[in-house]
mmCIF file of C-alpha atoms in Angstrom:
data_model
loop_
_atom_site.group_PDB
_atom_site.id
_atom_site.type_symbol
_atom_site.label_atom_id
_atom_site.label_comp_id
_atom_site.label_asym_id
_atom_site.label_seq_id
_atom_site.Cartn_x
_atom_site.Cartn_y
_atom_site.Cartn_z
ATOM 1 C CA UNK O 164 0.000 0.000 0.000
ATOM 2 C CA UNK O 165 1.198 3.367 -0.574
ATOM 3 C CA UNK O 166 0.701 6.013 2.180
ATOM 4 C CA UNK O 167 -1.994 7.591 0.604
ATOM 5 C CA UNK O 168 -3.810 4.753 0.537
ATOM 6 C CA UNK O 169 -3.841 3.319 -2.835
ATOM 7 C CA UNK O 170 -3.228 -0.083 -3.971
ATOM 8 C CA UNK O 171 1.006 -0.081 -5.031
ATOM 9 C CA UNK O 172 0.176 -1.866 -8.174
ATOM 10 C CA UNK O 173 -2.705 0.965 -8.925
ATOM 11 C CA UNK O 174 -0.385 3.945 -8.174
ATOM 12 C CA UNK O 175 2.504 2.907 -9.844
ATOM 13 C CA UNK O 176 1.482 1.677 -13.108
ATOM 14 C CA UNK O 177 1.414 3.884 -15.345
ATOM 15 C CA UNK O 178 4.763 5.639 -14.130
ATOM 16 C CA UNK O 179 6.660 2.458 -14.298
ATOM 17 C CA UNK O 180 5.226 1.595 -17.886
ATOM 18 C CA UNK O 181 8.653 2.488 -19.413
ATOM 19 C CA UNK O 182 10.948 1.079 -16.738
ATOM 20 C CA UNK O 183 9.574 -2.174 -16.955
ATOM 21 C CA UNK O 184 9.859 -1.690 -21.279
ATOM 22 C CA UNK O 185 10.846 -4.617 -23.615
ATOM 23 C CA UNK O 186 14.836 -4.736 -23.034
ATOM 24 C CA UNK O 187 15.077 -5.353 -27.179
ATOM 25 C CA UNK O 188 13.247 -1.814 -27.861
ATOM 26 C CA UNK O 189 15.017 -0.864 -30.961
ATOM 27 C CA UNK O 190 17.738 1.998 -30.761
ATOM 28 C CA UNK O 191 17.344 3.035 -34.767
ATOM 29 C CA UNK O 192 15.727 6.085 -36.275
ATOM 30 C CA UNK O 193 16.835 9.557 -36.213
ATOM 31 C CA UNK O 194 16.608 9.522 -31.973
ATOM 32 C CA UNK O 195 18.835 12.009 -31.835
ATOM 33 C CA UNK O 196 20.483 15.027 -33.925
ATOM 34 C CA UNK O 197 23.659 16.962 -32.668
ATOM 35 C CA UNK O 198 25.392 15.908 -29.174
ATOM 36 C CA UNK O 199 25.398 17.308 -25.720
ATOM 37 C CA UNK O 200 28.381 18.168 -23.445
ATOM 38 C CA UNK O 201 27.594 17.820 -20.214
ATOM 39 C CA UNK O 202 28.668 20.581 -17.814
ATOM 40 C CA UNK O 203 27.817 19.083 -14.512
ATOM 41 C CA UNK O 204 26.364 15.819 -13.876
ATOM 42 C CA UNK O 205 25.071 14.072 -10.655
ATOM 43 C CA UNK O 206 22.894 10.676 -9.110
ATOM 44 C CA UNK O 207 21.058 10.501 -6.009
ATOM 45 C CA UNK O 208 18.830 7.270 -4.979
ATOM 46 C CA UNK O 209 15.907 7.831 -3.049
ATOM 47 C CA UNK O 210 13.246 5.714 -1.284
ATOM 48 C CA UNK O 211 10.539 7.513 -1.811
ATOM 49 C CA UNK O 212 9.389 10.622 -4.065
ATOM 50 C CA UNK O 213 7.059 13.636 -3.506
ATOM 51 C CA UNK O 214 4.066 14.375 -5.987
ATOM 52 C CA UNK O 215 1.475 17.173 -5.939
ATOM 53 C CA UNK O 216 -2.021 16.414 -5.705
ATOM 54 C CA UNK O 217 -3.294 20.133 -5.736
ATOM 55 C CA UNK O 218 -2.022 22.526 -8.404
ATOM 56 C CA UNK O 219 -2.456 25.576 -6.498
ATOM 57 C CA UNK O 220 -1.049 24.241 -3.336
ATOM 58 C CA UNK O 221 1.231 22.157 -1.435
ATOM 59 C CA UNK O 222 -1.330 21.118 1.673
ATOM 60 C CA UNK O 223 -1.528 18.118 -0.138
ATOM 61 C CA UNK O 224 1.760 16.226 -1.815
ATOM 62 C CA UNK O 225 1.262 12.385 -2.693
ATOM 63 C CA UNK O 226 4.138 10.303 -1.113
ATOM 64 C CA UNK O 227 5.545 6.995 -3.918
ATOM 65 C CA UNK O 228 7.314 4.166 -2.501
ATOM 66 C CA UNK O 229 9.388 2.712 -4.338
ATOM 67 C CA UNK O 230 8.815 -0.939 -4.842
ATOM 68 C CA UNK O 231 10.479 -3.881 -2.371
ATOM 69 C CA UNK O 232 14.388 -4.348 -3.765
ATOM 70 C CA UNK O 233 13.962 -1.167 -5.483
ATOM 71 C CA UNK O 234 15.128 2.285 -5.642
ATOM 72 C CA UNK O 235 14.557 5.644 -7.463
ATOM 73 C CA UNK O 236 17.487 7.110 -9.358
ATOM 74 C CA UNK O 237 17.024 10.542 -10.297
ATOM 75 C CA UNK O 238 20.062 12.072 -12.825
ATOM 76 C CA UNK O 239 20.512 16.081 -11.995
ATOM 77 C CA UNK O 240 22.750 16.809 -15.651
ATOM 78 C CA UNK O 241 23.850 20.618 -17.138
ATOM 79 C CA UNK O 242 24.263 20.381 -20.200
ATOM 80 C CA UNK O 243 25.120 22.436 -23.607
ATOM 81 C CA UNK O 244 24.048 21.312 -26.677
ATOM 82 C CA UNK O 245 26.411 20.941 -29.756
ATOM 83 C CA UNK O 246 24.009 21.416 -32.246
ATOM 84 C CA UNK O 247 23.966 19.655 -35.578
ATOM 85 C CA UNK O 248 21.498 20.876 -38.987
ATOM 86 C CA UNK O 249 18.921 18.340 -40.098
ATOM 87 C CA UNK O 250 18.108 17.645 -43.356
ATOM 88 C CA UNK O 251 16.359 21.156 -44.324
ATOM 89 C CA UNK O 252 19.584 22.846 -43.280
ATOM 90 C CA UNK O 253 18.111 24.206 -40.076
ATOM 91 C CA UNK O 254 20.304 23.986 -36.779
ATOM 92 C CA UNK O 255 18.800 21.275 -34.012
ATOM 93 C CA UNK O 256 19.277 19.497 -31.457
ATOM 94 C CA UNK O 257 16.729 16.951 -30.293
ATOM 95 C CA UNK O 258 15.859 13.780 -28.521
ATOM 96 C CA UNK O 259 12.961 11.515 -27.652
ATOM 97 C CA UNK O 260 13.056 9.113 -24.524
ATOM 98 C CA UNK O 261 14.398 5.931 -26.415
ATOM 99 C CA UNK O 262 17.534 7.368 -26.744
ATOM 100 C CA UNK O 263 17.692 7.660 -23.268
ATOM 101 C CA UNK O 264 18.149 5.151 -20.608
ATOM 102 C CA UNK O 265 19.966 3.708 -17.763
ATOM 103 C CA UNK O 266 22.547 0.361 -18.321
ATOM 104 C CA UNK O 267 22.346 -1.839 -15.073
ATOM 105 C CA UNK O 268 24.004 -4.970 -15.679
ATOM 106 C CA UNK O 269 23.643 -5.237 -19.069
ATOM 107 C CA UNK O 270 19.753 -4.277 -18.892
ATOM 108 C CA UNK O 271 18.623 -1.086 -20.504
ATOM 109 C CA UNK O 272 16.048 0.861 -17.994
ATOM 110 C CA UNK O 273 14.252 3.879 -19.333
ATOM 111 C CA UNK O 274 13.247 6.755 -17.845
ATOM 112 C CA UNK O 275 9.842 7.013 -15.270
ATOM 113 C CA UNK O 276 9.692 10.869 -15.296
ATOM 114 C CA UNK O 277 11.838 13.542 -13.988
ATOM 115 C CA UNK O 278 12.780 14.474 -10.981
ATOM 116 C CA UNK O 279 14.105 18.048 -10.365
ATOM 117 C CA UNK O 280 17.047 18.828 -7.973
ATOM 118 C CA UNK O 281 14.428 20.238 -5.135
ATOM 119 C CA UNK O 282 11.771 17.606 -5.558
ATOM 120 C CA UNK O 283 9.265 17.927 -7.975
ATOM 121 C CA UNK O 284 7.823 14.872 -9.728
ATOM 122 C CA UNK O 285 6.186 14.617 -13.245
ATOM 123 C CA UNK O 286 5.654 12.352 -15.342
ATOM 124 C CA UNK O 287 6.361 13.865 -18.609
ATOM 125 C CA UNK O 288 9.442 13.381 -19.395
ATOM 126 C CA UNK O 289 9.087 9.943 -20.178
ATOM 127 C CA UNK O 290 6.856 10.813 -23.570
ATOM 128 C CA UNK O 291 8.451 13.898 -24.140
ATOM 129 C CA UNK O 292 10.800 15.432 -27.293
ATOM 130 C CA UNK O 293 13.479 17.560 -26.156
ATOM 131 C CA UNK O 294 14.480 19.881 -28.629
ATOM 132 C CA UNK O 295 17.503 22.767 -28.804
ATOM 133 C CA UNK O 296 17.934 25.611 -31.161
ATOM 134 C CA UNK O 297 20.617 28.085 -31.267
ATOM 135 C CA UNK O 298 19.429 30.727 -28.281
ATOM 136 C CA UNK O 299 20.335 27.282 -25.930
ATOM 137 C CA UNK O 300 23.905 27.175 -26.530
ATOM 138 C CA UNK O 301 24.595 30.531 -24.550
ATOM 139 C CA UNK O 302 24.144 29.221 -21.029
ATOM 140 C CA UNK O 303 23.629 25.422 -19.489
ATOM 141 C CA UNK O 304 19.921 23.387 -19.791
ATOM 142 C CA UNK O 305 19.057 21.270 -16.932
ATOM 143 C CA UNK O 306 17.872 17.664 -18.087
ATOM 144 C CA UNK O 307 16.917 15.314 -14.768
ATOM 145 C CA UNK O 308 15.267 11.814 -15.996
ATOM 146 C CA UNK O 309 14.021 9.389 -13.421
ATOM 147 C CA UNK O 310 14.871 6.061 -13.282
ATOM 148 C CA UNK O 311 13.457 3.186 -11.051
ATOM 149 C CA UNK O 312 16.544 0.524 -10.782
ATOM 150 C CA UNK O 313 17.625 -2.505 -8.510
ATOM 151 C CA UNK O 314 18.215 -1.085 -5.105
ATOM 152 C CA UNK O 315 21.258 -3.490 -4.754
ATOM 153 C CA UNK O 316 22.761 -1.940 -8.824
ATOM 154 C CA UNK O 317 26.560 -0.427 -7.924
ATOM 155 C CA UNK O 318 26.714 1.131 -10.762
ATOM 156 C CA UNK O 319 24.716 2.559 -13.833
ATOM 157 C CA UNK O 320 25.835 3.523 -17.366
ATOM 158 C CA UNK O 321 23.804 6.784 -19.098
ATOM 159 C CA UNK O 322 22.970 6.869 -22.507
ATOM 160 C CA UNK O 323 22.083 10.527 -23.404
ATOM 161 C CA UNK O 324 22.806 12.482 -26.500
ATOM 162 C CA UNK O 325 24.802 10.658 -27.978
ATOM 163 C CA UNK O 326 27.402 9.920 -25.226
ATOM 164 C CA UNK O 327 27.410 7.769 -22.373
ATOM 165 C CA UNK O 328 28.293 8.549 -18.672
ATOM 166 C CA UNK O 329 28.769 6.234 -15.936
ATOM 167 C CA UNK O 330 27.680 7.356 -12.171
ATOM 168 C CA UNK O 331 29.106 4.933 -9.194
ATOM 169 C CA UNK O 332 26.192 4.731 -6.621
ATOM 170 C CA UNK O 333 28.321 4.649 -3.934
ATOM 171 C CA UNK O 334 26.009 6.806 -1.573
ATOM 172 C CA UNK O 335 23.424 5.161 0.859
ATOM 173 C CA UNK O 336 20.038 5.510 -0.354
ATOM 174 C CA UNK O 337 18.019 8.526 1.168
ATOM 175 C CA UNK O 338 14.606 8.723 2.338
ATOM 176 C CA UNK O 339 13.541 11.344 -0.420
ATOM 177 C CA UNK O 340 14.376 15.254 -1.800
ATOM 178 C CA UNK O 341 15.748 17.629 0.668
ATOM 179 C CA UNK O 342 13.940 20.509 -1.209
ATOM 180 C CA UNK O 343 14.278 22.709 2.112
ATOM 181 C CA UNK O 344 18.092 22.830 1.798
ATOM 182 C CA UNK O 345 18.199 23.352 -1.905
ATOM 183 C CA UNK O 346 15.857 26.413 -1.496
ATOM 184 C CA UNK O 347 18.664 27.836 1.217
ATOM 185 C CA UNK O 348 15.700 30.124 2.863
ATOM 186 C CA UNK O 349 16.080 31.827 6.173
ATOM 187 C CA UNK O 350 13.089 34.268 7.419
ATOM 188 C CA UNK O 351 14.555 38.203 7.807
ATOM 189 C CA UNK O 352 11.267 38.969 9.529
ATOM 190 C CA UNK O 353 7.781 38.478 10.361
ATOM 191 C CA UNK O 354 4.767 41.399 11.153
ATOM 192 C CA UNK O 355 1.639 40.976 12.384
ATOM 193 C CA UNK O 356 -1.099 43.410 10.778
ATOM 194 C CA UNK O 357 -4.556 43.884 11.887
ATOM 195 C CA UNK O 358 -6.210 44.779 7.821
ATOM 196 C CA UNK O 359 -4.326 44.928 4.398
ATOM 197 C CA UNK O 360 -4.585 47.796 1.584
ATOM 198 C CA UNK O 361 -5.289 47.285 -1.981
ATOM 199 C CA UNK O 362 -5.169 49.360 -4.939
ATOM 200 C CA UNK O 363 -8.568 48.885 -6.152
ATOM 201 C CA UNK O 364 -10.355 50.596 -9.486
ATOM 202 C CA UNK O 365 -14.105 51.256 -9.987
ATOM 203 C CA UNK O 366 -15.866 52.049 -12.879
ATOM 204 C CA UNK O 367 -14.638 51.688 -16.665
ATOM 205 C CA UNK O 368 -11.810 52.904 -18.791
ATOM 206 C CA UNK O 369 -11.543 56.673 -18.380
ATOM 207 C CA UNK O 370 -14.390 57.082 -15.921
ATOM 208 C CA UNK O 371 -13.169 54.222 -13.571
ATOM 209 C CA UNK O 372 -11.945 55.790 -9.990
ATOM 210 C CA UNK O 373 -9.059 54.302 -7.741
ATOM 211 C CA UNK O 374 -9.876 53.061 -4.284
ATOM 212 C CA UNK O 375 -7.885 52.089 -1.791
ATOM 213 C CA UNK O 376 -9.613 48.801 -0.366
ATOM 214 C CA UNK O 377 -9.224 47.668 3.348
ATOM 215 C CA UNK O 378 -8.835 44.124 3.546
ATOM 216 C CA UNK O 379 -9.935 42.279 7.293
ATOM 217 C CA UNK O 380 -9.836 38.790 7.991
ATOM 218 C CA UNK O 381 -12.150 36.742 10.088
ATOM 219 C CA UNK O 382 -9.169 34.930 11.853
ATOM 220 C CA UNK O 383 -8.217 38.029 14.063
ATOM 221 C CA UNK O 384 -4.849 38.920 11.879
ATOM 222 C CA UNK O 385 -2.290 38.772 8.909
ATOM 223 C CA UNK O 386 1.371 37.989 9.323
ATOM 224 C CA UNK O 387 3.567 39.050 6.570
ATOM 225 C CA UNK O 388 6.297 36.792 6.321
ATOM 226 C CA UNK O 389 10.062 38.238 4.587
ATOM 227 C CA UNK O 390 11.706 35.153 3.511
ATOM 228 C CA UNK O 391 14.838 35.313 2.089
ATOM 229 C CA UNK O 392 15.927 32.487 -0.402
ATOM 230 C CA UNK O 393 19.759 31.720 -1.640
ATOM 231 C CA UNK O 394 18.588 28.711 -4.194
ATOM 232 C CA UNK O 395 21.573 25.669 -3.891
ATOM 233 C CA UNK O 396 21.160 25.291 -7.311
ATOM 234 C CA UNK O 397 18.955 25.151 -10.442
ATOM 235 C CA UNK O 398 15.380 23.335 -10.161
ATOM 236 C CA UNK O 399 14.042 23.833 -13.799
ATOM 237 C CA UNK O 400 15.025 22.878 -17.414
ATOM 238 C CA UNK O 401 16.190 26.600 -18.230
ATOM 239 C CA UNK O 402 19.314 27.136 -15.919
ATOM 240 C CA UNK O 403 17.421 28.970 -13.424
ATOM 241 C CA UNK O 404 15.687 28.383 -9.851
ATOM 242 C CA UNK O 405 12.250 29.122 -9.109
ATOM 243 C CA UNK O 406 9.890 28.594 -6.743
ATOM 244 C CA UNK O 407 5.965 30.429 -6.660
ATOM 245 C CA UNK O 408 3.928 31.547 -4.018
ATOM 246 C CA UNK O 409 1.629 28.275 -4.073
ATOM 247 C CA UNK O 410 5.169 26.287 -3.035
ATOM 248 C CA UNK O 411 4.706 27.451 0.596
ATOM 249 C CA UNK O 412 2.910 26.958 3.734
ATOM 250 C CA UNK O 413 2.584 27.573 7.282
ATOM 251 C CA UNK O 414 2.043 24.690 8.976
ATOM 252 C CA UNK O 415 -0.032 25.306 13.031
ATOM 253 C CA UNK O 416 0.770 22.891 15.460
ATOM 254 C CA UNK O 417 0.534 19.417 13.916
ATOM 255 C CA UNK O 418 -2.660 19.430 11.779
ATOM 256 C CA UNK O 419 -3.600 22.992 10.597
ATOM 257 C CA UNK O 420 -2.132 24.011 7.311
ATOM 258 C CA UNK O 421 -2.591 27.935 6.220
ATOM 259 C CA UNK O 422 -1.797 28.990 2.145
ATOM 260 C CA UNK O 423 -0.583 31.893 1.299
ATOM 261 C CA UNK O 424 -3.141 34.926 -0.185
ATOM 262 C CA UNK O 425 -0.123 37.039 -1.677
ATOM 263 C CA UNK O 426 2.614 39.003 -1.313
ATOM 264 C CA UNK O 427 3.686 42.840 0.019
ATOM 265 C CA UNK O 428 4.948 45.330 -1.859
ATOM 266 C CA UNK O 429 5.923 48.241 0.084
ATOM 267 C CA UNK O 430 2.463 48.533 1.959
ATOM 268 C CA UNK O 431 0.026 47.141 -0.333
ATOM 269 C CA UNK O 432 -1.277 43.980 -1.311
ATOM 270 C CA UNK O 433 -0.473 41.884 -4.442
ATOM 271 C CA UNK O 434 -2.943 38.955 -4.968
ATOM 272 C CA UNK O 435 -1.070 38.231 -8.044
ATOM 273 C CA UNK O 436 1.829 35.149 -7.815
ATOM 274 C CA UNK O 437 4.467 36.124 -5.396
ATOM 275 C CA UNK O 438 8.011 34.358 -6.513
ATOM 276 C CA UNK O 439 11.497 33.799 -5.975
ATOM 277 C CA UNK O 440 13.327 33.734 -9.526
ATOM 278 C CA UNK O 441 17.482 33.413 -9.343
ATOM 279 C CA UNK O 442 19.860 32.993 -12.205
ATOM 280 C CA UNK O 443 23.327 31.794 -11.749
ATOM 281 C CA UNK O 444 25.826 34.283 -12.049
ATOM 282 C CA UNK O 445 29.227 33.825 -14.485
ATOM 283 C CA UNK O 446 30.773 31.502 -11.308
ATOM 284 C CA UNK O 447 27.441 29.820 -11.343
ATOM 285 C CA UNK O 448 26.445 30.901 -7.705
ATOM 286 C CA UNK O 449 22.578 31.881 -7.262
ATOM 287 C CA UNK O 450 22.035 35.292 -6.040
ATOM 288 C CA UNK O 451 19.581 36.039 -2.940
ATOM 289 C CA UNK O 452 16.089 36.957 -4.158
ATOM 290 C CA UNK O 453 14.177 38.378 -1.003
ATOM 291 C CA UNK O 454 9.737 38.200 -0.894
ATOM 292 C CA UNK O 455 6.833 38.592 1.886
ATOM 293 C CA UNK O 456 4.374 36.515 1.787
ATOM 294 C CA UNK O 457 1.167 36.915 3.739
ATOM 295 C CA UNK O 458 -0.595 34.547 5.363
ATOM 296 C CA UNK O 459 -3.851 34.999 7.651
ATOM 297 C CA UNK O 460 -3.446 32.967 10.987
ATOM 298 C CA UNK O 461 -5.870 33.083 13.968
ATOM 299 C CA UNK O 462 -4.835 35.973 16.662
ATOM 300 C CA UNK O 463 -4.434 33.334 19.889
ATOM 301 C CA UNK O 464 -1.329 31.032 17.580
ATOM 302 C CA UNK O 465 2.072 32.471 18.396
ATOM 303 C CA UNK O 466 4.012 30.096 16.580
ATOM 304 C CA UNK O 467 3.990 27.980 13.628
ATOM 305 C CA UNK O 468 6.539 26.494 10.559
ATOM 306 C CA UNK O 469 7.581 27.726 7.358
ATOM 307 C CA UNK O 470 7.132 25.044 4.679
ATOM 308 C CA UNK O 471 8.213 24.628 1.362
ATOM 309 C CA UNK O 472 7.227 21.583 -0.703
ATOM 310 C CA UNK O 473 5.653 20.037 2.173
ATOM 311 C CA UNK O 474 9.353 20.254 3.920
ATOM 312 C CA UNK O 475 10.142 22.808 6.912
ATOM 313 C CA UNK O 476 12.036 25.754 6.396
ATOM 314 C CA UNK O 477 12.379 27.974 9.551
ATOM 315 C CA UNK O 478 10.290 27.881 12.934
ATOM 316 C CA UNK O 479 7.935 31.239 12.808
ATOM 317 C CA UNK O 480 7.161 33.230 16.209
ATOM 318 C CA UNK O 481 3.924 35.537 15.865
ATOM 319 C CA UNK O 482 4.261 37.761 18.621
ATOM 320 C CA UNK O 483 1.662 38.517 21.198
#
């Protein structure tokens, strides 16, 4: 049974419908045009993997066990693409998921999904076409394919683009994503406040009025929260971190879990996404990026947890 409750065989089915492929799939066909060099490349095992069940929150993330004698291997690769022209002339770089799989002892295992460096699951990547063009070749794309392979395997070989790569899996298997520590978040400050203020406009066009609306929740209070994030690394496809307003929590005593309704800027209300967006500099170190979010928590709570992904961040204090 998984912890959600749902038969294994039910849950995992359709993500392990390419892992458990013929071994004889054919490797012809144009599979893949160009090469990639891979800048940085990494392999982590885990037990178990995270997976969202809400798209506009993360109160509710879907825990996957990985079968008995099993583990998940999820590949974390930078690479730049050395693109090649097709047959129209036109400059390309490209690959679909049967050029891309895991050796373990002589058995090819393809790819489950991805798994990005911070946590997040999908099951995409396993139909998907990747495809390059020339803007890709200025800075480093992030590829992270999921694997599901013999928890005992010592070793795997990656096919990909081309080239192969072997990772030792010397490292003991972990329980699942740290995607607290790769978000590097520490809170600068938090501030109670009784009512928020929102630009608000009446009326239409050139006879619509601004208003200044007074926003009061039922709950007693709002506490704006200042988190400061210094991302570890990447956690999307483009080189970049990034993580949205719906990626955090606060989480009251053991049960209670409070999204977020926006963010501050300066004094007023933004209902619209609040995020944290870093790009690597030239060394490849991610800058600080700095947001408050506001959540609304009941006046007689004085303390609570920051989560991200489902995952603890930093212990909040309210105030009296």
């Amino acid at each position: 049974m998984t912890r959600a409750g749902l038969p294994l065989s039910i849950a995992l089915a359709s993500l392990f419908a390419f892992a458990t492929a013929d071994a004889t799939r054919a490797q012809t066909g144009p599979y893949w045009a160009g090469s990639l060099k891979i800048v940085k490349a990494e392999a982590k095992r885990y037990r178990t993997i995270s997976n969202r069940v809400q798209s506009h929150s993360a109160s509710a993330l879907g825990v996957i066990e990985a079968p008995s004698g099993e583990a998940f291997l999820a590949i974390h690769l930078d690479v730049v693409p050395v693109l090649a022209k097709d047959a129209n002339g036109a400059v390309s770089c490209f690959a679909k998921c049967e050029a891309i799989f895991v050796d373990v002892e002589g058995k090819p295992l393809y790819a489950i999904g991805t798994l990005t460096p911070d946590g997040r699951f999908t099951t995409g990547w396993a139909v998907a076409e990747y495809e390059f063009y020339d803007a890709d070749v200025e800075f480093p794309r992030g590829l992270d394919p999921l694997f599901l392979v013999p928890a005992t395997a010592k070793a795997v070989t990656l096919t990909i683009g081309g080239m192969q790569r072997k990772f030792a899996l010397d490292e003991p298997i972990g329980e699942t994503c740290d995607a607290a520590a790769s978000l590097g978040g520490k809170v600068v400050q938090t501030r109670a406040l009784e009512e928020l203020n929102r630009e608000h406009s009446l009326g239409r066009l050139a006879l619509s009025r601004e208003f200044v609306e007074k926003i009061r929740t039922a709950t007693g209070r709002y506490v704006a929260v200042t988190l400061q994030a210094t991302p570890q690394g990447r956690n999307d496809a483009s080189g970049r971190f990034r993580a949205v307003q719906e990626d955090f929590g606060v989480l009251l005593g053991k049960q209670v879990y409070v999204d977020p309704i926006g963010k501050l800027e300066g004094e007023w209300l933004a209902t619209y996404f609040a995020e944290f967006v870093s790009h690597p500099d030239a060394q490849g170190r991610f800058p600080a990026v700095e947001q408050t979010i506001v959540f609304p928590i009941p006046g007689n709570v004085k303390t609570g947890k920051l989560l991200y992904l489902g995952q603890p961040v930093a212990d909040l204090q309210f105030g009296p």
